[in-house]
């Protein structure tokens, strides 16, 4: 493409040259050599493989015990669904809890019931299959439907389910999970003959990060990068909580039910028994742990291993809100009449098993930052009023601070992968802080949330309506993870970035905005500063224009993309599919798939336009009734195969529209205006330059 542009920029053209160019372009456009055979296009997928790493609570758990449940018609037998079987949850909640709880210190199973993660794709598609419960608990099922519709073979998509209750090191110690994940990639390479895509959602990104660090120590350093290049083609990080999520602290102190028919106290009791409960804790971007040489085998043999040196930059203490929108936790604790001022932390030993509230004067409000949560300061401060503090501090110390591979509660630098796509939703109302006070009830209901702080579309607000002070971002998070945590991956972009904003729905390119070669500084967020219609949902692409050596990074922000539903988003699946197809197609020369237009790719994307009394997108869709259609939209179907429609997203196709004559004329006019009209058509020439440069 660059050589073509150089040719028409520096060499004069005669009328005969232009005529020959027109004939050549017409022949290329009308020959159909690139898209006559859908079978040839589908054969490109023969090497494609994908590994899916689900998020927290997104893998089915099955019983591996025989448990008799009194006063219930249901018992638990081997391979019965545990997470999540709503029938048994309603009728035998105590039995169900036995199969879900872990020992908070050893991470061992309950003496009466043992649960293990299911295997295969069925473990991550629907958590509770059924006519009613299936759609409500669907996770990756819609994504698999796309794979089937586009001809992906069954053995090309591999699920990597895991026991999401375990701390990272326990996943390897108990289940050898990371050994198995390594074998999964190596098997996919032998089976398919090419590297794999990695799709990780939510906490699955934390799992994948840990795997990369574990792998670095499992194989020799000189083979590490080579192994990654051979086995992983691209990494799609979806909804990654790169600096943690606020709701995880809420789950530890008051409980989050995840929509299940249990009370918050029961949910809290269950959540705090899991070693993974802290894997999503918020932490400071200015605090890091220096890795020290260790011995993995000694760790699992129970021998003492070297610890990570944890330190924070001075910036952490210089700012009021160093890396979070506002104070994360604000908690009201008693000040006893005899104590005077509230003591400094750690507090002296006082009465054990305190039930709050008790007789006290003038309660003290303590505020805590993400650093205070991740280093244990919060739990030390409330230790005398919180029976769970000792267990939480034990897990934090043993499974995170002293983890043999890395401290997961530290910032993630860009992994040494060639292609990374970081994808998340924005502009949803997202919790960023809480106010807690004693409830007067015993554990696990001893804390009451008195107020919730939110970020929403560039503002901070509270449930109670009181003003909130803090750092205001230009936008907000995805409803679960705050924006500053999701957008941490923007720091992975190169020094020059192309920004494209386009409607999420199918479009003809009229509302696409592009900014090329925008300077990017890793210490500052990069913002689009583009116009937007209030009634249109956009997707904003940040893509390397100038990359770091041997790497390529892109960040996609989806307006109103919700954290838990984003993997079911039709828009996301379309964009993922186009980018994957672009990666494998031999005619694709640009770094990223074009954003110039988006049309229907499947029959279900066609619909009836009642205003015009025809199928929408008439250039791609037509009315074709089939037996069983019950409304007009169902009878709208693609004119061509999906494989043929995908060709419009190739680099060479940018020069061609639906008519070969129009395509040829466009380029001839570009040549002509550049060579003969000079400055009189500089505006048009600049427009076409931007169109060409955008594809490179």
XYZ file of C-alpha atoms in Angstrom:
696
model
C 0.000 0.000 0.000
C 2.822 2.404 0.855
C 4.546 1.712 -2.457
C 1.313 2.470 -4.308
C 0.935 5.770 -2.509
C 4.538 6.705 -3.206
C 3.976 5.958 -6.879
C 1.088 8.337 -7.320
C 2.713 10.957 -5.104
C 5.893 11.335 -7.142
C 5.337 10.139 -10.705
C 3.223 11.984 -13.318
C 0.441 10.044 -15.014
C -0.668 10.306 -18.601
C -4.228 9.743 -19.774
C -3.156 6.358 -21.170
C -1.743 5.405 -17.770
C -4.989 6.312 -16.105
C -6.957 4.303 -18.660
C -4.754 1.252 -18.120
C -5.196 1.636 -14.366
C -8.963 1.785 -14.772
C -9.024 -1.381 -16.884
C -6.773 -3.201 -14.434
C -8.831 -2.192 -11.420
C -12.071 -3.156 -13.138
C -10.703 -6.601 -13.959
C -9.534 -7.122 -10.388
C -12.844 -5.961 -8.946
C -14.992 -8.026 -11.273
C -12.879 -11.177 -11.298
C -13.975 -12.238 -7.797
C -10.668 -14.010 -7.365
C -10.632 -13.215 -3.651
C -14.048 -14.435 -2.738
C -15.563 -16.888 -5.178
C -15.224 -19.888 -2.952
C -16.535 -19.767 0.572
C -14.846 -23.091 1.161
C -11.436 -21.588 0.477
C -12.094 -18.814 2.959
C -13.297 -21.263 5.586
C -10.163 -23.339 5.062
C -8.233 -20.431 6.543
C -9.641 -21.445 9.913
C -8.008 -24.861 9.886
C -5.161 -23.568 12.062
C -7.294 -21.371 14.290
C -7.629 -22.351 17.929
C -8.759 -20.486 20.995
C -8.329 -21.033 24.726
C -11.010 -19.552 26.989
C -10.190 -18.705 30.624
C -13.445 -17.778 32.426
C -13.848 -15.313 35.265
C -14.784 -15.558 38.923
C -17.728 -17.912 39.578
C -17.956 -18.694 35.834
C -17.056 -22.398 35.987
C -19.417 -25.164 37.006
C -18.497 -27.054 40.167
C -19.605 -30.675 40.645
C -19.835 -32.813 43.757
C -17.331 -35.569 44.365
C -19.040 -36.964 47.461
C -22.161 -38.732 48.631
C -24.005 -36.391 50.992
C -27.366 -37.196 52.558
C -29.431 -34.047 53.073
C -32.039 -34.443 55.844
C -35.431 -32.802 55.464
C -34.886 -32.522 51.718
C -35.874 -34.746 48.794
C -32.524 -34.024 47.158
C -29.124 -35.439 48.071
C -25.697 -34.809 46.593
C -24.086 -37.630 44.635
C -20.864 -37.715 42.605
C -20.967 -35.422 39.533
C -24.116 -33.637 40.713
C -24.018 -29.921 39.928
C -23.130 -27.768 42.931
C -22.346 -24.401 41.319
C -24.905 -23.724 40.519
C -27.990 -25.934 41.054
C -30.804 -23.622 42.088
C -33.156 -26.522 42.855
C -30.899 -27.917 45.581
C -29.978 -24.430 46.689
C -33.648 -23.733 47.427
C -34.399 -27.090 49.071
C -31.125 -27.969 50.847
C -29.132 -24.807 51.415
C -27.152 -26.237 54.370
C -26.011 -29.228 52.317
C -25.205 -26.948 49.422
C -23.044 -24.770 51.663
C -21.069 -27.793 52.840
C -20.151 -28.508 49.230
C -19.203 -24.877 48.568
C -17.236 -23.909 51.679
C -13.461 -24.279 52.029
C -11.273 -24.172 55.086
C -10.008 -20.554 55.157
C -6.559 -21.583 56.390
C -5.778 -24.766 54.463
C -8.179 -24.320 51.527
C -9.294 -27.898 52.148
C -12.795 -29.208 51.479
C -15.565 -29.590 54.017
C -15.285 -32.997 55.767
C -18.665 -34.099 54.407
C -18.563 -32.811 50.838
C -15.966 -32.185 48.164
C -16.472 -30.190 44.936
C -14.297 -29.958 41.857
C -14.502 -27.908 38.641
C -16.211 -29.437 35.641
C -14.266 -29.940 32.427
C -14.816 -29.075 28.781
C -16.821 -26.351 27.101
C -19.996 -27.345 28.930
C -18.357 -26.158 32.163
C -18.375 -22.520 31.018
C -21.350 -22.177 28.651
C -24.257 -22.294 31.140
C -23.803 -22.561 34.888
C -27.310 -23.896 35.502
C -28.638 -25.467 32.277
C -32.391 -25.437 31.910
C -35.241 -23.896 29.964
C -35.506 -20.961 32.393
C -32.227 -21.017 34.304
C -30.024 -21.656 31.256
C -30.370 -18.219 29.613
C -30.082 -16.539 33.022
C -26.793 -18.311 33.768
C -25.341 -18.240 30.246
C -21.698 -17.169 30.036
C -19.823 -18.214 26.875
C -22.673 -19.955 25.066
C -23.345 -17.133 22.582
C -19.669 -16.957 21.672
C -19.645 -20.668 20.881
C -22.689 -20.183 18.640
C -20.702 -17.676 16.592
C -17.871 -20.179 16.240
C -20.276 -22.846 14.979
C -21.950 -20.495 12.493
C -18.590 -19.554 10.998
C -17.432 -23.130 10.613
C -14.985 -23.481 13.499
C -14.293 -27.129 14.270
C -15.198 -28.549 17.703
C -11.605 -29.236 18.741
C -10.476 -25.699 17.865
C -12.053 -24.016 20.914
C -10.720 -25.219 24.245
C -12.043 -24.254 27.671
C -9.671 -23.915 30.609
C -12.055 -24.064 33.613
C -10.630 -23.909 37.113
C -11.719 -23.909 40.737
C -12.301 -20.176 41.149
C -12.434 -20.562 44.936
C -8.705 -21.253 45.286
C -5.813 -18.854 45.746
C -3.399 -18.783 42.777
C -0.692 -20.936 44.329
C -3.274 -23.487 45.512
C -4.543 -23.917 41.955
C -1.163 -25.378 41.111
C -0.569 -27.162 44.404
C -3.901 -29.019 44.474
C -4.914 -29.305 40.807
C -1.686 -28.708 38.854
C -3.770 -26.200 36.933
C -0.910 -24.264 35.362
C 0.836 -27.437 34.259
C -2.400 -28.492 32.591
C -2.823 -25.070 30.988
C 0.672 -25.296 29.534
C -0.175 -28.717 28.094
C -3.402 -27.287 26.669
C -1.474 -24.751 24.583
C 1.058 -27.362 23.477
C -1.695 -29.801 22.504
C -3.504 -27.107 20.526
C -0.295 -26.345 18.617
C 0.202 -29.997 17.658
C -3.453 -30.503 16.824
C -4.049 -27.336 14.806
C -0.549 -26.523 13.587
C -0.586 -22.922 14.761
C -0.623 -20.706 17.855
C -3.782 -20.015 19.842
C -5.870 -17.009 20.701
C -6.406 -16.470 24.422
C -9.770 -15.152 25.609
C -9.871 -14.232 29.294
C -12.707 -12.531 31.130
C -12.604 -10.725 34.474
C -10.559 -12.745 37.012
C -9.533 -15.056 34.181
C -7.058 -12.314 33.263
C -5.519 -12.552 36.743
C -5.230 -16.309 36.239
C -3.552 -15.816 32.860
C -1.122 -13.285 34.332
C -0.153 -15.749 37.039
C 0.306 -18.454 34.410
C 2.739 -16.261 32.441
C 4.800 -15.594 35.569
C 4.691 -19.259 36.566
C 5.779 -20.265 33.064
C 8.725 -17.893 33.230
C 10.037 -19.929 36.158
C 8.966 -23.330 34.851
C 11.005 -23.245 31.620
C 14.435 -21.847 30.926
C 14.620 -18.058 30.440
C 16.068 -18.383 26.931
C 13.050 -20.495 25.851
C 10.369 -18.346 27.486
C 9.782 -15.783 24.727
C 10.109 -18.457 22.052
C 7.445 -20.571 23.784
C 5.070 -17.602 23.933
C 5.587 -16.757 20.250
C 4.991 -20.348 19.185
C 1.894 -20.986 21.297
C 0.049 -17.654 21.695
C -0.890 -15.553 18.687
C -3.010 -12.914 20.449
C -4.383 -12.229 23.897
C -7.883 -10.739 24.272
C -8.271 -9.335 27.803
C -11.991 -8.710 28.373
C -13.095 -6.724 31.422
C -9.716 -7.162 33.120
C -9.629 -5.744 36.703
C -5.976 -4.771 36.339
C -5.973 -2.699 39.562
C -8.701 -4.677 41.324
C -12.438 -4.190 41.844
C -14.257 -2.383 44.644
C -16.987 -5.002 45.041
C -14.468 -7.569 46.298
C -13.989 -5.590 49.532
C -17.748 -5.217 49.852
C -18.074 -8.997 49.538
C -15.526 -9.485 52.350
C -17.159 -7.053 54.789
C -20.875 -7.432 54.108
C -21.427 -10.060 51.398
C -22.549 -10.105 47.756
C -25.222 -12.633 46.779
C -24.605 -12.697 42.988
C -28.382 -12.878 42.577
C -28.673 -16.181 44.458
C -31.514 -16.799 46.950
C -29.257 -16.499 50.008
C -28.791 -13.652 52.457
C -25.725 -11.433 52.436
C -24.369 -12.896 55.674
C -24.329 -16.394 54.201
C -22.698 -15.055 51.035
C -20.031 -13.331 53.139
C -19.315 -16.485 55.132
C -18.870 -18.411 51.899
C -16.785 -15.745 50.134
C -14.331 -15.290 53.000
C -13.580 -19.001 53.072
C -12.092 -18.763 49.567
C -8.435 -18.001 49.052
C -9.361 -16.269 45.805
C -11.452 -13.670 47.660
C -8.482 -11.267 47.737
C -7.365 -11.840 44.152
C -9.656 -8.999 43.075
C -8.826 -6.608 45.918
C -7.983 -3.053 44.806
C -4.335 -2.081 45.173
C -2.101 0.883 44.506
C -0.420 1.318 41.142
C 2.562 2.832 42.964
C 3.319 -0.244 45.079
C 5.379 -3.110 43.680
C 7.080 -6.272 44.830
C 10.610 -7.122 43.774
C 10.867 -10.759 42.753
C 13.594 -12.659 44.577
C 15.029 -16.015 43.573
C 12.997 -18.821 45.109
C 12.553 -22.553 44.938
C 9.099 -23.685 43.784
C 9.579 -27.247 45.009
C 10.647 -26.079 48.467
C 7.476 -24.008 48.715
C 5.198 -26.962 48.139
C 7.280 -29.119 50.470
C 6.468 -26.655 53.238
C 9.949 -25.151 53.457
C 10.444 -21.436 53.943
C 10.939 -19.511 50.718
C 12.289 -16.057 50.091
C 9.722 -13.316 50.289
C 8.985 -10.545 47.844
C 10.202 -7.102 48.876
C 7.124 -4.870 48.852
C 7.655 -1.123 48.491
C 5.679 1.951 47.430
C 6.828 5.061 45.611
C 6.724 8.419 47.370
C 3.909 9.468 45.037
C 1.650 7.110 46.979
C 1.817 9.227 50.112
C 1.979 12.619 48.408
C -1.486 12.552 46.846
C -4.889 12.550 48.513
C -6.268 9.913 46.142
C -3.198 8.496 44.404
C -4.874 6.029 42.061
C -8.518 5.645 43.068
C -11.429 7.996 42.443
C -12.016 8.533 46.186
C -11.502 6.874 49.583
C -12.224 3.192 49.051
C -13.479 2.245 52.539
C -14.864 4.596 55.184
C -15.682 2.659 58.323
C -17.154 3.832 61.606
C -15.644 2.224 64.712
C -16.316 2.782 68.434
C -14.262 5.041 70.669
C -14.612 3.851 74.221
C -15.282 6.449 76.942
C -12.084 5.558 78.791
C -9.883 5.709 75.725
C -10.054 9.382 74.869
C -8.813 9.791 71.330
C -8.906 6.820 69.038
C -5.639 4.851 69.399
C -3.127 4.569 66.611
C -2.884 1.301 64.711
C -2.311 -1.439 65.620
C -4.658 -1.173 68.602
C -3.957 -2.899 71.936
C -5.748 -6.087 72.819
C -9.263 -5.546 74.127
C -12.270 -7.726 74.730
C -12.630 -10.674 72.370
C -15.710 -11.593 70.340
C -17.159 -8.122 70.625
C -20.725 -7.708 69.379
C -21.410 -4.205 68.071
C -22.680 -1.686 68.764
C -21.774 -1.383 72.435
C -21.820 1.654 74.682
C -19.403 4.106 73.153
C -19.107 7.825 72.622
C -18.451 9.758 69.422
C -17.609 7.021 66.916
C -14.542 7.573 64.792
C -14.656 7.441 60.996
C -11.555 5.845 59.485
C -10.775 6.064 55.763
C -8.706 3.562 53.803
C -7.110 3.580 50.360
C -6.485 0.606 48.034
C -2.965 0.365 49.472
C -4.438 0.003 52.973
C -6.615 -2.857 51.749
C -3.909 -4.765 49.863
C -1.265 -4.517 52.608
C -3.667 -5.470 55.420
C -3.865 -2.104 57.190
C -7.673 -2.112 56.985
C -8.057 -5.473 58.693
C -5.504 -4.632 61.388
C -7.408 -1.434 62.172
C -10.743 -3.214 62.708
C -9.247 -6.372 64.224
C -10.874 -5.831 67.626
C -14.309 -5.422 66.078
C -14.119 -7.958 63.266
C -13.787 -11.703 64.096
C -12.818 -12.430 60.498
C -9.739 -10.179 60.504
C -7.276 -12.852 61.615
C -8.344 -15.241 58.873
C -8.237 -12.515 56.211
C -4.787 -11.398 57.337
C -3.584 -15.005 57.247
C -4.776 -15.443 53.663
C -3.313 -12.106 52.616
C 0.067 -12.939 54.113
C 0.365 -16.553 52.977
C -1.375 -16.617 49.605
C -0.485 -13.163 48.272
C 2.398 -11.345 49.968
C 4.440 -14.553 50.247
C 3.296 -16.177 47.030
C 6.255 -18.026 45.447
C 5.591 -16.707 41.931
C 4.485 -13.103 42.421
C 2.380 -10.897 44.630
C -0.800 -10.652 42.523
C -1.756 -7.406 44.276
C 0.803 -5.405 42.309
C 0.534 -3.590 38.945
C 0.861 -5.641 35.785
C 3.371 -4.453 33.231
C 2.669 -5.327 29.600
C 3.297 -9.076 29.151
C 5.811 -10.048 26.431
C 3.155 -11.152 23.948
C 3.137 -9.980 20.346
C -0.544 -9.028 20.123
C -2.722 -7.770 22.976
C -6.299 -6.524 22.758
C -7.688 -4.999 25.957
C -11.489 -4.709 25.825
C -13.914 -3.324 28.389
C -17.160 -1.422 28.863
C -17.446 2.193 30.000
C -20.024 4.787 31.055
C -21.923 2.575 33.513
C -22.660 3.501 37.114
C -19.865 1.795 39.064
C -19.252 1.490 42.791
C -15.928 3.017 43.894
C -16.298 3.335 47.684
C -18.391 2.484 50.754
C -19.330 3.717 54.198
C -19.665 1.006 56.863
C -20.984 1.156 60.417
C -21.648 -1.454 63.142
C -25.026 -3.154 62.711
C -25.468 -4.500 66.249
C -25.678 -8.089 64.982
C -23.148 -10.909 65.404
C -20.846 -12.096 62.635
C -21.352 -12.445 59.667
C -23.913 -9.603 59.750
C -21.926 -7.268 62.003
C -21.364 -4.489 59.419
C -23.964 -2.356 57.720
C -23.401 -0.371 54.529
C -24.616 3.157 55.254
C -23.635 4.728 51.943
C -22.235 3.796 48.528
C -20.041 6.010 46.341
C -20.262 5.786 42.556
C -18.518 7.067 39.472
C -20.805 7.801 36.544
C -19.992 9.515 33.244
C -17.324 11.840 34.605
C -18.868 12.571 38.010
C -18.683 11.187 41.555
C -21.927 10.754 43.447
C -23.324 8.931 46.473
C -26.420 6.914 47.217
C -27.355 9.336 49.973
C -26.850 12.428 47.827
C -23.990 13.938 49.858
C -21.179 15.552 47.820
C -18.167 13.353 47.075
C -14.585 14.589 46.770
C -11.973 12.804 44.711
C -10.376 12.359 41.327
C -12.960 12.576 38.560
C -12.277 10.585 35.382
C -13.617 11.529 31.968
C -15.819 8.448 32.026
C -16.815 5.622 34.372
C -16.351 1.868 34.633
C -18.376 -1.129 33.470
C -20.749 -1.466 36.418
C -18.384 -3.703 38.401
C -14.778 -2.588 37.806
C -13.848 1.129 38.060
C -12.517 2.879 34.973
C -9.008 3.470 36.342
C -8.604 -0.281 36.877
C -9.931 -1.248 33.441
C -7.955 1.413 31.583
C -4.604 0.518 33.144
C -3.838 -1.358 29.936
C -3.758 1.949 28.049
C -0.264 2.298 29.490
C 0.697 -0.651 27.294
C 0.044 1.317 24.092
C 2.915 2.577 22.004
C 4.185 6.178 21.747
C 1.895 6.931 18.771
C -1.758 5.873 18.751
C -4.529 5.914 16.140
C -7.948 6.607 17.675
C -11.138 5.593 15.877
C -14.659 6.090 17.168
C -17.476 4.271 15.372
C -21.088 3.326 16.177
C -21.533 -0.097 17.738
C -24.442 -0.929 15.442
C -24.020 -1.705 11.764
C -23.095 1.488 9.927
C -22.014 2.828 6.535
C -19.041 4.823 7.834
C -20.689 8.255 7.852
C -20.307 8.600 11.647
C -16.758 7.240 11.913
C -14.185 9.640 13.391
C -10.435 9.105 13.147
C -7.401 10.742 14.752
C -4.022 9.514 13.549
C -0.629 9.445 15.273
C -1.800 10.868 18.594
C 1.055 11.259 21.065
C 0.774 8.901 24.001
C 2.554 9.264 27.332
C 2.296 6.280 29.647
C 1.825 8.500 32.721
C -1.337 10.119 31.341
C -4.639 8.754 30.114
C -5.199 9.172 26.398
C -8.598 10.659 25.543
C -10.382 10.768 22.177
C -11.837 14.324 22.377
C -14.323 13.466 19.636
C -17.922 14.430 19.027
C -20.645 11.991 19.939
C -24.375 11.772 19.538
C -26.180 11.229 22.861
C -28.432 8.585 21.306
C -25.660 6.470 19.784
C -23.547 3.862 21.533
C -19.986 3.968 20.263
C -16.953 1.769 20.377
C -13.646 3.616 20.601
C -10.496 1.912 19.334
C -7.021 2.903 20.510
C -4.497 1.140 18.288
C -0.745 1.347 18.030
C 0.409 3.569 15.208
C 3.990 3.292 16.397
C 4.463 0.159 18.460
C 7.015 -0.960 20.944
C 9.505 -3.393 19.351
C 7.988 -6.778 18.438
C 4.598 -5.923 19.910
C 1.175 -4.588 18.985
C -1.473 -3.314 21.389
C -5.080 -2.195 21.001
C -7.665 -0.997 23.524
C -11.404 -1.115 22.778
C -13.905 0.817 24.895
C -17.577 -0.131 24.479
C -20.167 2.396 25.623
C -22.520 0.888 28.230
C -20.809 -2.496 28.041
C -21.597 -4.184 31.348
C -18.930 -6.293 33.026
C -20.936 -9.480 33.505
C -22.689 -9.342 30.142
C -19.894 -8.184 27.864
C -18.921 -11.724 26.818
C -22.479 -12.107 25.504
C -22.376 -8.816 23.597
C -23.117 -9.253 19.888
C -20.985 -6.182 19.152
C -17.982 -7.621 20.961
C -18.350 -10.999 19.272
C -18.526 -9.332 15.858
C -15.377 -7.287 16.514
C -13.512 -10.260 17.949
C -14.452 -12.362 14.970
C -13.393 -9.760 12.401
C -10.047 -9.250 14.113
C -9.391 -12.991 14.370
C -10.328 -13.498 10.728
C -8.051 -10.606 9.798
C -5.156 -12.163 11.714
C -5.359 -15.403 9.734
C -6.155 -14.128 6.255
C -3.106 -14.170 3.934
C -4.237 -11.000 2.125
C -4.426 -8.926 5.313
C -1.482 -6.534 5.371
C -2.500 -3.872 7.889
C -2.051 -4.186 11.638
C -5.749 -4.054 12.462
C -9.000 -4.753 10.663
C -10.584 -1.724 9.010
C -13.224 0.248 10.948
C -14.592 2.069 7.866
C -17.908 0.200 7.807
C -19.812 -2.528 9.578
C -22.489 -4.591 7.862
C -24.396 -7.786 8.597
C -22.337 -10.981 8.738
C -25.050 -13.524 9.597
C -28.675 -14.094 8.683
C -29.738 -13.019 12.166
C -28.104 -9.614 11.547
C -30.645 -8.907 8.775
C -33.959 -7.383 9.844
C -37.073 -5.801 8.375
C -37.104 -2.017 7.949
C -40.762 -1.134 8.492
C -40.193 2.485 7.503
C -39.014 1.516 4.013
C -41.040 -1.711 3.785
C -38.013 -3.810 2.882
C -35.121 -5.641 4.470
C -32.538 -3.297 5.937
C -29.120 -3.308 4.305
C -30.528 -4.158 0.839
C -27.014 -4.455 -0.597
C -26.392 -7.385 1.737
C -29.830 -8.684 2.757
C -32.890 -9.785 0.817
C -36.375 -11.042 1.599
C -36.360 -14.827 1.267
C -39.160 -16.667 3.011
C -38.511 -20.103 4.466
C -41.016 -22.455 6.024
C -41.373 -21.706 9.711
C -40.742 -17.950 9.556
C -43.259 -16.227 11.823
C -42.408 -12.570 11.155
C -40.891 -10.467 8.379
C -37.510 -10.078 10.067
C -36.931 -13.829 10.078
C -37.360 -13.885 6.306
C -34.569 -11.346 5.788
C -31.443 -13.288 4.911
C -27.980 -12.651 3.517
C -27.598 -12.498 -0.257
C -24.068 -13.878 -0.067
C -22.265 -16.240 2.267
C -20.586 -14.939 5.398
C -17.200 -15.776 3.873
C -17.877 -13.479 0.914
C -19.055 -10.662 3.155
C -15.899 -10.867 5.242
C -13.857 -9.851 2.193
C -14.985 -6.237 2.536
C -12.839 -5.981 5.656
C -9.590 -6.805 3.843
C -7.013 -4.117 3.053
C -7.436 -4.190 -0.719
C -11.197 -3.929 -0.372
C -10.946 -0.400 0.980
C -10.633 0.737 -2.643
C -13.782 -1.053 -3.770
C -17.421 -0.373 -3.016
C -20.361 -2.431 -4.197
C -19.785 -1.294 -7.798
C -16.468 -2.069 -9.552
C -16.897 1.042 -11.675
C -17.244 3.233 -8.578
C -14.161 1.684 -7.043
C -12.038 2.270 -10.123
C -13.325 5.803 -10.468
C -12.481 6.616 -6.850
C -8.822 5.743 -7.264
C -8.571 7.402 -10.699
C -9.995 10.595 -9.191
C -7.427 10.361 -6.415
C -4.585 10.051 -8.936
C -6.064 12.749 -11.138
C -6.616 15.277 -8.358
C -3.125 14.748 -7.031
C -1.337 15.060 -10.370
C -3.351 17.626 -12.314
C -5.518 19.706 -9.986
C -2.869 20.391 -7.359
C -3.932 22.679 -4.539
C -7.444 23.116 -5.930
C -8.340 19.668 -4.632
C -6.085 19.528 -1.611
C -9.031 18.914 0.687
C -10.164 15.838 -1.250
C -6.604 14.593 -1.598
C -6.078 14.888 2.167
C -9.303 12.963 2.745
C -8.187 10.061 0.567
C -4.726 10.114 2.121
C -6.387 9.651 5.524
C -8.450 6.748 4.191
C -5.359 5.012 2.850
C -3.209 5.702 5.895
C -5.966 4.428 8.169
C -5.631 0.972 6.659
C -1.897 0.681 7.349
